[in-house]
Tab-separated table of C-alpha atoms in Angstrom:
chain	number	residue	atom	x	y	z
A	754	UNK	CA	80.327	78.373	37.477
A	755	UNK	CA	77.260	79.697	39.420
A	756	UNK	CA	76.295	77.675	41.945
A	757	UNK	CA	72.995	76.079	43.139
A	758	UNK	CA	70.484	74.716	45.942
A	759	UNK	CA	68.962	72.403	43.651
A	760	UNK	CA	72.826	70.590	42.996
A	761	UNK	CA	73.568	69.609	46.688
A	762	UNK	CA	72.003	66.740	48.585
A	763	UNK	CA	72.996	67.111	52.124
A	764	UNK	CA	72.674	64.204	54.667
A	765	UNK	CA	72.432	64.409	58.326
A	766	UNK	CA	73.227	61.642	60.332
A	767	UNK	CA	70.213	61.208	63.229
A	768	UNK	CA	72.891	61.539	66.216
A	769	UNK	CA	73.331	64.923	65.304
A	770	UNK	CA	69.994	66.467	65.482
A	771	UNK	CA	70.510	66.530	69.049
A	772	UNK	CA	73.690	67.867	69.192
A	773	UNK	CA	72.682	70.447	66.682
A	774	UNK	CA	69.509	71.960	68.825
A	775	UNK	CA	70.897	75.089	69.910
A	776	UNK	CA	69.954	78.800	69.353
A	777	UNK	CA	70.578	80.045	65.672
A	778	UNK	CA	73.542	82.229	65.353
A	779	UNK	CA	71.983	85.180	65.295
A	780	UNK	CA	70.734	84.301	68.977
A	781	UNK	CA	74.095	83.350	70.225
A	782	UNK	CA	74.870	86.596	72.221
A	783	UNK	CA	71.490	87.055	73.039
A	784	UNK	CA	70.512	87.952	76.857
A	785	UNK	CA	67.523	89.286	79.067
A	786	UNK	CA	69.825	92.506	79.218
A	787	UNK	CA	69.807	93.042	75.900
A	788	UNK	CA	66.229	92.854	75.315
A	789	UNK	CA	64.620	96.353	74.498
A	790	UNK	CA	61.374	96.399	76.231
A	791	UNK	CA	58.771	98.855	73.853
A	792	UNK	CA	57.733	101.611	76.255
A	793	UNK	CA	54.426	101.787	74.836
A	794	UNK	CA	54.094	97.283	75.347
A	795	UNK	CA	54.229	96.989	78.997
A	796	UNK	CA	53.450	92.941	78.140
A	797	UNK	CA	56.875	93.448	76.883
A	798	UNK	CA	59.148	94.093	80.200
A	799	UNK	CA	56.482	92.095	81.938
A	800	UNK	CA	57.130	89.011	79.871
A	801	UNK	CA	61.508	89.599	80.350
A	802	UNK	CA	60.616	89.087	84.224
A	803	UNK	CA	58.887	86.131	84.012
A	804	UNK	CA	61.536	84.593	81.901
A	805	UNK	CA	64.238	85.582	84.100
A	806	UNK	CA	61.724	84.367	86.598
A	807	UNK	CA	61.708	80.839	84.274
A	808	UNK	CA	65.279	80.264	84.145
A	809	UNK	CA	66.239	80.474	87.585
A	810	UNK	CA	62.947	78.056	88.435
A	811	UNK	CA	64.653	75.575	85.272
A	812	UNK	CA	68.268	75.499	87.233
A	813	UNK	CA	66.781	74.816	90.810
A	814	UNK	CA	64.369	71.968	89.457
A	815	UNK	CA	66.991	70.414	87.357
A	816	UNK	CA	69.600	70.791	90.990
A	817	UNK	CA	66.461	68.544	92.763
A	818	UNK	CA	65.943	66.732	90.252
A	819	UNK	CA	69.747	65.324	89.915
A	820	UNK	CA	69.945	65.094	93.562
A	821	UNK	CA	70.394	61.377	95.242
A	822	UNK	CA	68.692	60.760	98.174
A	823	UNK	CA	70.375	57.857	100.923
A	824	UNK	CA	69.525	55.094	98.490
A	825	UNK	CA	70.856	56.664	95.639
A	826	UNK	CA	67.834	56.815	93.543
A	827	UNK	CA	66.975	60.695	92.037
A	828	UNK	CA	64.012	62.756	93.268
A	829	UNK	CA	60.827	62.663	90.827
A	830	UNK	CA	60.090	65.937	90.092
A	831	UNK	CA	58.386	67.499	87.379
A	832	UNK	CA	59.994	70.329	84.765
A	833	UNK	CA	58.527	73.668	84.848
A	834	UNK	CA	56.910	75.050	81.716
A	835	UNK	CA	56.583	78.616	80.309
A	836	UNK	CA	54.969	79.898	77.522
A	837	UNK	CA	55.569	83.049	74.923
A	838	UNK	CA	52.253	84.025	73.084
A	839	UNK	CA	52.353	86.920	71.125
A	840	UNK	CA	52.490	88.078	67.394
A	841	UNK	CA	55.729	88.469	64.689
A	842	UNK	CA	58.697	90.237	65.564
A	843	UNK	CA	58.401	91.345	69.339
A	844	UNK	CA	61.295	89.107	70.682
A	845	UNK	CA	59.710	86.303	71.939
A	846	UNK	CA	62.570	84.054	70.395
A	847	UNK	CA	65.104	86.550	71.845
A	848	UNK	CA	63.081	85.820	75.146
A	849	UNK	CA	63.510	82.179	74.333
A	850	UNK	CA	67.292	82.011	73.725
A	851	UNK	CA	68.090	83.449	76.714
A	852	UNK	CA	66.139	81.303	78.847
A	853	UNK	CA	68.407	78.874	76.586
A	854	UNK	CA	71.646	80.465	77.633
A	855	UNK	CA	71.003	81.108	81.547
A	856	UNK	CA	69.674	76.817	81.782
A	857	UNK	CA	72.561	74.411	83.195
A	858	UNK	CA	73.289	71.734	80.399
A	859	UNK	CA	72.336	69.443	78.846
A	860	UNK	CA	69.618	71.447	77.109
A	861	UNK	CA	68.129	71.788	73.626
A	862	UNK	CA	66.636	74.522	71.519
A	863	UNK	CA	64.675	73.831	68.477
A	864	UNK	CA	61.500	74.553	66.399
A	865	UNK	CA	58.308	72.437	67.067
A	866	UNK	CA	58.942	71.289	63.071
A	867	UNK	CA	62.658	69.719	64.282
A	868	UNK	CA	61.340	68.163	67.207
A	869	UNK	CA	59.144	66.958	65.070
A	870	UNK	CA	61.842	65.836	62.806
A	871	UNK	CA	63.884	64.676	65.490
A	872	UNK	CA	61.470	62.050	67.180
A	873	UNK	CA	60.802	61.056	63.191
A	874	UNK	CA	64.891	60.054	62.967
A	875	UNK	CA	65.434	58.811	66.043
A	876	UNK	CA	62.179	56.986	67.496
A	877	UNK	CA	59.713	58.197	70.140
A	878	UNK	CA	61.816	56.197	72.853
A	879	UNK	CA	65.157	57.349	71.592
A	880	UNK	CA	64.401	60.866	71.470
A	881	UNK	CA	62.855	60.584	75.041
A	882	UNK	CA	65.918	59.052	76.854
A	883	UNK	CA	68.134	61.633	74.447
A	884	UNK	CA	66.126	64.770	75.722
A	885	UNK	CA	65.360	63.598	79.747
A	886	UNK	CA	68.831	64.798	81.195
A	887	UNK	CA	67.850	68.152	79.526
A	888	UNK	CA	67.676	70.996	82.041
A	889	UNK	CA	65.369	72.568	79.849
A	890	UNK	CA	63.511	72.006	76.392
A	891	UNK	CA	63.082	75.057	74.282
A	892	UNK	CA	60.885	75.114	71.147
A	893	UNK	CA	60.359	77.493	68.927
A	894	UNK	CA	57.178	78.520	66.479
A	895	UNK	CA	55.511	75.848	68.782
A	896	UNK	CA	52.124	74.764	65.693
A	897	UNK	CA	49.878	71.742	65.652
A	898	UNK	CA	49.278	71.121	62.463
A	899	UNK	CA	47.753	67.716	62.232
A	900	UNK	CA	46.344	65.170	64.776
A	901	UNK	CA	49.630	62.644	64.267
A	902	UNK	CA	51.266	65.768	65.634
A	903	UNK	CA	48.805	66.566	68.539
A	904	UNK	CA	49.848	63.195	69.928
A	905	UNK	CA	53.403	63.184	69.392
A	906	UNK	CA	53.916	65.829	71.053
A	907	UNK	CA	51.590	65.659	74.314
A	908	UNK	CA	52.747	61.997	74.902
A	909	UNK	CA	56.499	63.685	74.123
A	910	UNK	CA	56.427	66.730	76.345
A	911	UNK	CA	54.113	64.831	79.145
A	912	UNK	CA	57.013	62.160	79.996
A	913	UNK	CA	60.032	64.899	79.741
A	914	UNK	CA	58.441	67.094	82.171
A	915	UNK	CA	57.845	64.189	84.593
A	916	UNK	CA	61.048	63.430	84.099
A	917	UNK	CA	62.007	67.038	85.574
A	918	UNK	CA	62.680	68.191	81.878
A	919	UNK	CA	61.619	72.117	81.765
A	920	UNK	CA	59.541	73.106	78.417
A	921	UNK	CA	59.616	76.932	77.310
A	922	UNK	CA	58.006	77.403	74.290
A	923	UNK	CA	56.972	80.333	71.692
A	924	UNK	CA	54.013	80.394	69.833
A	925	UNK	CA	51.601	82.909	68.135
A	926	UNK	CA	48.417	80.897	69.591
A	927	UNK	CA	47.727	80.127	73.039
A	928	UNK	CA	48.370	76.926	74.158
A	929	UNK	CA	44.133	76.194	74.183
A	930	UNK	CA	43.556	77.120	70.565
A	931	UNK	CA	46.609	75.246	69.218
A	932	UNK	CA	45.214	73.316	65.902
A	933	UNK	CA	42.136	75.767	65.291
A	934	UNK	CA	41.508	75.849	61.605
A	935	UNK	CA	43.563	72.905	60.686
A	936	UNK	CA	42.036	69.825	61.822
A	937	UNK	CA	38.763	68.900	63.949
A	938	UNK	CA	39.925	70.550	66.928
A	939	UNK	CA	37.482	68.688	68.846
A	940	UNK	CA	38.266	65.244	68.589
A	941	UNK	CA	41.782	65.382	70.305
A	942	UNK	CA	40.770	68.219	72.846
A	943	UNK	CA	41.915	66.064	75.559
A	944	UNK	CA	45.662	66.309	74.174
A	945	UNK	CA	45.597	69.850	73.681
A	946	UNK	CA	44.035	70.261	77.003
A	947	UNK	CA	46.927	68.281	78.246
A	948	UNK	CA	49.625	70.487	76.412
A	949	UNK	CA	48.103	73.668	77.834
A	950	UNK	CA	48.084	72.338	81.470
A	951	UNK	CA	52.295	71.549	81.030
A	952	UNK	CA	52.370	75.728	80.347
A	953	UNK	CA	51.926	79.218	82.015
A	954	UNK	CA	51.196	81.635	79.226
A	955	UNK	CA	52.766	85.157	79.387
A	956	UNK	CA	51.733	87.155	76.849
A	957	UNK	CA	53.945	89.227	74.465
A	958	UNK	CA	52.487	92.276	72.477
A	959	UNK	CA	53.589	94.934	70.359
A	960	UNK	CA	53.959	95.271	66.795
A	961	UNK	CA	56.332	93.350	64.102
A	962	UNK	CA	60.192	95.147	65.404
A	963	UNK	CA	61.278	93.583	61.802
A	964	UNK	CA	58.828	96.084	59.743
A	965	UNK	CA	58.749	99.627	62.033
A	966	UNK	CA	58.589	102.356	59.777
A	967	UNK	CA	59.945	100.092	56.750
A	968	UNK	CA	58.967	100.610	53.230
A	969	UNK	CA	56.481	97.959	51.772
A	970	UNK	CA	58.850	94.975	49.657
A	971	UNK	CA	60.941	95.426	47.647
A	972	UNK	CA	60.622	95.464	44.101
A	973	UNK	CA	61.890	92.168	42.217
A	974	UNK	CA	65.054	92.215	40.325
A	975	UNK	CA	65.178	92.132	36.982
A	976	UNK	CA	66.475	88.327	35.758
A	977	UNK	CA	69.335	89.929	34.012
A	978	UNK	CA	70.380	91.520	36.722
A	979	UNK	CA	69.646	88.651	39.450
A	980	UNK	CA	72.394	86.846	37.524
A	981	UNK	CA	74.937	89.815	37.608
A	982	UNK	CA	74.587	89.827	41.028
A	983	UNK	CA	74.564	86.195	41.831
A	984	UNK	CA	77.638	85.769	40.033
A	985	UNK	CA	79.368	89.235	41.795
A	986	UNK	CA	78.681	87.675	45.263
A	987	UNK	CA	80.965	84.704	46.900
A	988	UNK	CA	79.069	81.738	47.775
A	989	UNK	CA	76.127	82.704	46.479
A	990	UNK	CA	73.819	80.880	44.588
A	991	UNK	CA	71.129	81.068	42.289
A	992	UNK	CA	68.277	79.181	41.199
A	993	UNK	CA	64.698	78.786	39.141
A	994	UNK	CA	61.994	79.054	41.579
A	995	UNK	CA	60.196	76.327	39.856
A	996	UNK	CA	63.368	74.022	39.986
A	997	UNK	CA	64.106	74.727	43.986
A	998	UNK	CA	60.273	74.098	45.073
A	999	UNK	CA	60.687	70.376	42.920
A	1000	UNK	CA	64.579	69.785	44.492
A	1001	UNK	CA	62.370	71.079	48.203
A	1002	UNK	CA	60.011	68.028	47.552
A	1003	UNK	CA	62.736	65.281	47.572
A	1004	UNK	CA	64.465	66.420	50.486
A	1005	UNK	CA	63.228	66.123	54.278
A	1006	UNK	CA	63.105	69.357	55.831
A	1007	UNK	CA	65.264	68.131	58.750
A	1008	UNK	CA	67.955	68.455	55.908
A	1009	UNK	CA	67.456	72.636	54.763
A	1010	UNK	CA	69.406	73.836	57.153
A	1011	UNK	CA	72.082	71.570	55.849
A	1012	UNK	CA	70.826	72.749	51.880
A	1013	UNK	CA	72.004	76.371	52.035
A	1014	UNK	CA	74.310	75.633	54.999
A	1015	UNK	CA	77.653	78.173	53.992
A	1016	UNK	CA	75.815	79.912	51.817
A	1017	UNK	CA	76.247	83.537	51.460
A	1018	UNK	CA	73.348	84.873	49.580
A	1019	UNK	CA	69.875	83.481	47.569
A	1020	UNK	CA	69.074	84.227	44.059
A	1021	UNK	CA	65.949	83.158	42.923
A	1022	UNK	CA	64.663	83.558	39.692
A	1023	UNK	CA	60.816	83.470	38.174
A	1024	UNK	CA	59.420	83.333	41.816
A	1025	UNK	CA	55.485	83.133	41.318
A	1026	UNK	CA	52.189	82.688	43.865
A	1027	UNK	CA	52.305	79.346	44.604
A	1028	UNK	CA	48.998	77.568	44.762
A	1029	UNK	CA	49.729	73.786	46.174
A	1030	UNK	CA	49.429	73.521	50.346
A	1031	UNK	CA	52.504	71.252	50.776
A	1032	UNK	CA	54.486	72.961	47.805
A	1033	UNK	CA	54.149	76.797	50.692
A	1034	UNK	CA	54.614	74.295	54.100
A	1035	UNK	CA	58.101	73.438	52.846
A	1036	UNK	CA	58.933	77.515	51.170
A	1037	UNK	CA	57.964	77.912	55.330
A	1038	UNK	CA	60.961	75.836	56.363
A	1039	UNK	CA	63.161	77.137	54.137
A	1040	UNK	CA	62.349	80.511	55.013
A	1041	UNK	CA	62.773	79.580	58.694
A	1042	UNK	CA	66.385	78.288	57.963
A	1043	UNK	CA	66.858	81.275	55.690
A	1044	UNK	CA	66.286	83.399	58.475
A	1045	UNK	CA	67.766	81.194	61.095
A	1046	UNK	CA	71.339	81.127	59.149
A	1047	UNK	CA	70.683	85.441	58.063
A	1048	UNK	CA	71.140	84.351	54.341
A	1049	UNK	CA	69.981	87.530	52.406
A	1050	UNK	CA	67.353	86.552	49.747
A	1051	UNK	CA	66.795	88.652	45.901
A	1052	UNK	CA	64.345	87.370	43.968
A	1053	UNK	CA	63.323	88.096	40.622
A	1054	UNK	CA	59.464	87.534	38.853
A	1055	UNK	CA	56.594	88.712	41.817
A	1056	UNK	CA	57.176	90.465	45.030
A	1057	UNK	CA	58.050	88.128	47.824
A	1058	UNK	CA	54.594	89.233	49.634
A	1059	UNK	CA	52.448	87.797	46.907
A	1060	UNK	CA	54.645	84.146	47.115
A	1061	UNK	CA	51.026	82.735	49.296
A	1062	UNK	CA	47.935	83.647	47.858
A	1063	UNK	CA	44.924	85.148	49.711
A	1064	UNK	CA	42.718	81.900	50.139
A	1065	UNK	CA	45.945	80.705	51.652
A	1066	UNK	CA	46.670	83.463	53.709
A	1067	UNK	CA	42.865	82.770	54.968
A	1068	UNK	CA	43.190	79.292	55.989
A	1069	UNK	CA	44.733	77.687	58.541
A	1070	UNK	CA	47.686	78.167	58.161
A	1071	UNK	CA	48.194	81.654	57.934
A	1072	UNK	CA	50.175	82.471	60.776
A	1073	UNK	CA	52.628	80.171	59.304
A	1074	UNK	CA	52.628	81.477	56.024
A	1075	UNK	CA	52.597	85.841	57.650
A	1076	UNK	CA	55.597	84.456	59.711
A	1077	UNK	CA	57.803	83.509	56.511
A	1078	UNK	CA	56.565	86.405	54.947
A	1079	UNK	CA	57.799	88.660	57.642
A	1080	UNK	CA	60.919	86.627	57.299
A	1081	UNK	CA	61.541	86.804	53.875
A	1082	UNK	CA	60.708	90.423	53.555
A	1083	UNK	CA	63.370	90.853	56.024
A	1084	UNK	CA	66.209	89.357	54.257
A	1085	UNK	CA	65.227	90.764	51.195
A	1086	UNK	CA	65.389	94.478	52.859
A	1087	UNK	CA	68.872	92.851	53.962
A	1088	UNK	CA	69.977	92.149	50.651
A	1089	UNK	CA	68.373	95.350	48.862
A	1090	UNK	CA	70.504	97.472	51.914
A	1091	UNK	CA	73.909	95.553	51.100
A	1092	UNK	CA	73.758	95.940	47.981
């Protein structure tokens, strides 16, 4: 029998959203080395330095910073903090991982939407006296989205990094226009102010390494043949689009990465433009974990560049919503190549 998302109901206890903050797989062999610098994006070899640069500035601070002096007390000194602006696909999470890998542990690597998640499980204290023995704090797709977050975070990231916690964080807005478009700006400008002081920006450019002299999407898949396929491929699984985006709604996204965890391949059928804000947030995190885990995706119903409409696509959150596009396109292309 076929298998589907919308039949499991994964749990994940709150100790191990710590323990689970590490690179995805794909990143696990990651290094500056192997980093291809675009010859034509000087930004890009520019912004390898200064992360090489970062890590060795994350392993002395955290050396001082565990250091007793005659009474036994640690030094106070405050982390470091780094920052990756630049737009899809030019390795700034590549940049990130390997800042990851050269830090001394204890460290953690996450995206700004499981940090989130992880203060939500565990408490603002708890996750504080969790994370402060970190070396470093990495967090990817750093996004404000709303003003509860705007606070969370700058009270979160202020008391790490004067607890000598180091912050490196990717983002495709710099660190002063974080939350344009999405809430009144205005009225928490002293937190964001606060966030951007914790950061040097380095900028990354160049275009989208995931779409260079690619075809545009894919065509969908017929449904008849979605299903032949689904049921040709091991520990796959395949499900109504309409039925996933309700199952989506009852689950916290802390738990998709546990939803399609040993899964081999996505089927979707009937996918459609969606037209309901919160309904495209959480297709976002799944396409994140999607990606994260390197689950190919085949969809049948519209192209998977038409899933957001335009007046979505013009609001504010459209970097989110280009991001899991580029990301689902890129899976799909996966898919279409294995296949």
């Amino acid at each position: 029998m076929q298998e589907r998302l919308v039949d499991r109901h994964p749990e994940v206890p709150a100790d191990q959203l710590v323990a689970q903050m590490v690179p995805p797989p794909m990143f696990d062999e990651v290094s500056f080395a192997s980093y291809i610098p675009d010859p034509g994006e000087p930004s890009q070899a520019a912004a390898v330095g200064k992360a090489e640069e970062f890590a060795e500035q994350v392993a002395k601070i955290h050396h001082a910073a565990n250091k007793k002096n005659l009474f036994g007390k640690k030094k106070q000194i405050d982390g470091a903090g780094l920052y990756l602006d630049g737009g899809f696909g030019v390795g700034k999470t590549h940049l990130l991982a390997s800042i990851f890998h050269s830090a001394p542990a204890p460290k953690s690597f996450g995206t700004f939407g499981e940090l989130t998640n992880l203060v939500g499980a565990l408490g603002f204290n708890n996750a504080v006296d969790r994370l402060a023995a970190n070396s470093v704090l990495c967090i990817d797709e750093f996004e404000l989205d709303d003003p509860g977050d705007t606070m969370l975070v700058s009270r979160l990231l202020t008391e790490l990094s004067a607890r000598g916690v180091s912050i490196a964080a990717t983002s495709n807005t710099l660190p002063g226009q974080l939350g344009e478009g999405r809430f009144a700006a205005q009225d928490f400008m002293r937190e964001i102010k606060k966030l951007g002081a914790i950061f040097a920006a380095v900028r990354v450019d160049g275009p989208d390494y995931r779409h260079r002299d690619l075809p545009p999407a894919p065509e969908p898949t017929s449904p008849e043949l979605l299903a032949e396929r689904a049921s040709a491929t091991p520990g796959s699984t395949l499900d109504d689009f309409d039925a996933l985006l309700k199952h989506l709604s009852t689950l916290h996204p802390s738990k998709f990465g546990a939803l399609i965890s040993g899964v081999s391949a996505v089927y979707i059928d009937g996918v459609h433009p969606v037209a309901d804000q919160a309904v495209a947030l959480r297709i976002v995190v799944l396409a994140d974990r999607l990606y994260d885990a390197s689950v190919p995706v085949t969809v049948s119903g519209a192209k998977l560049d038409q899933i957001f409409s335009q007046e979505m696509l013009d609001g504010g959150y459209r970097k989110k919503y280009l991001r899991a596009i580029s990301r689902l396109l890129a899976l799909s292309r996966f898919e279409a190549a294995t296949a």
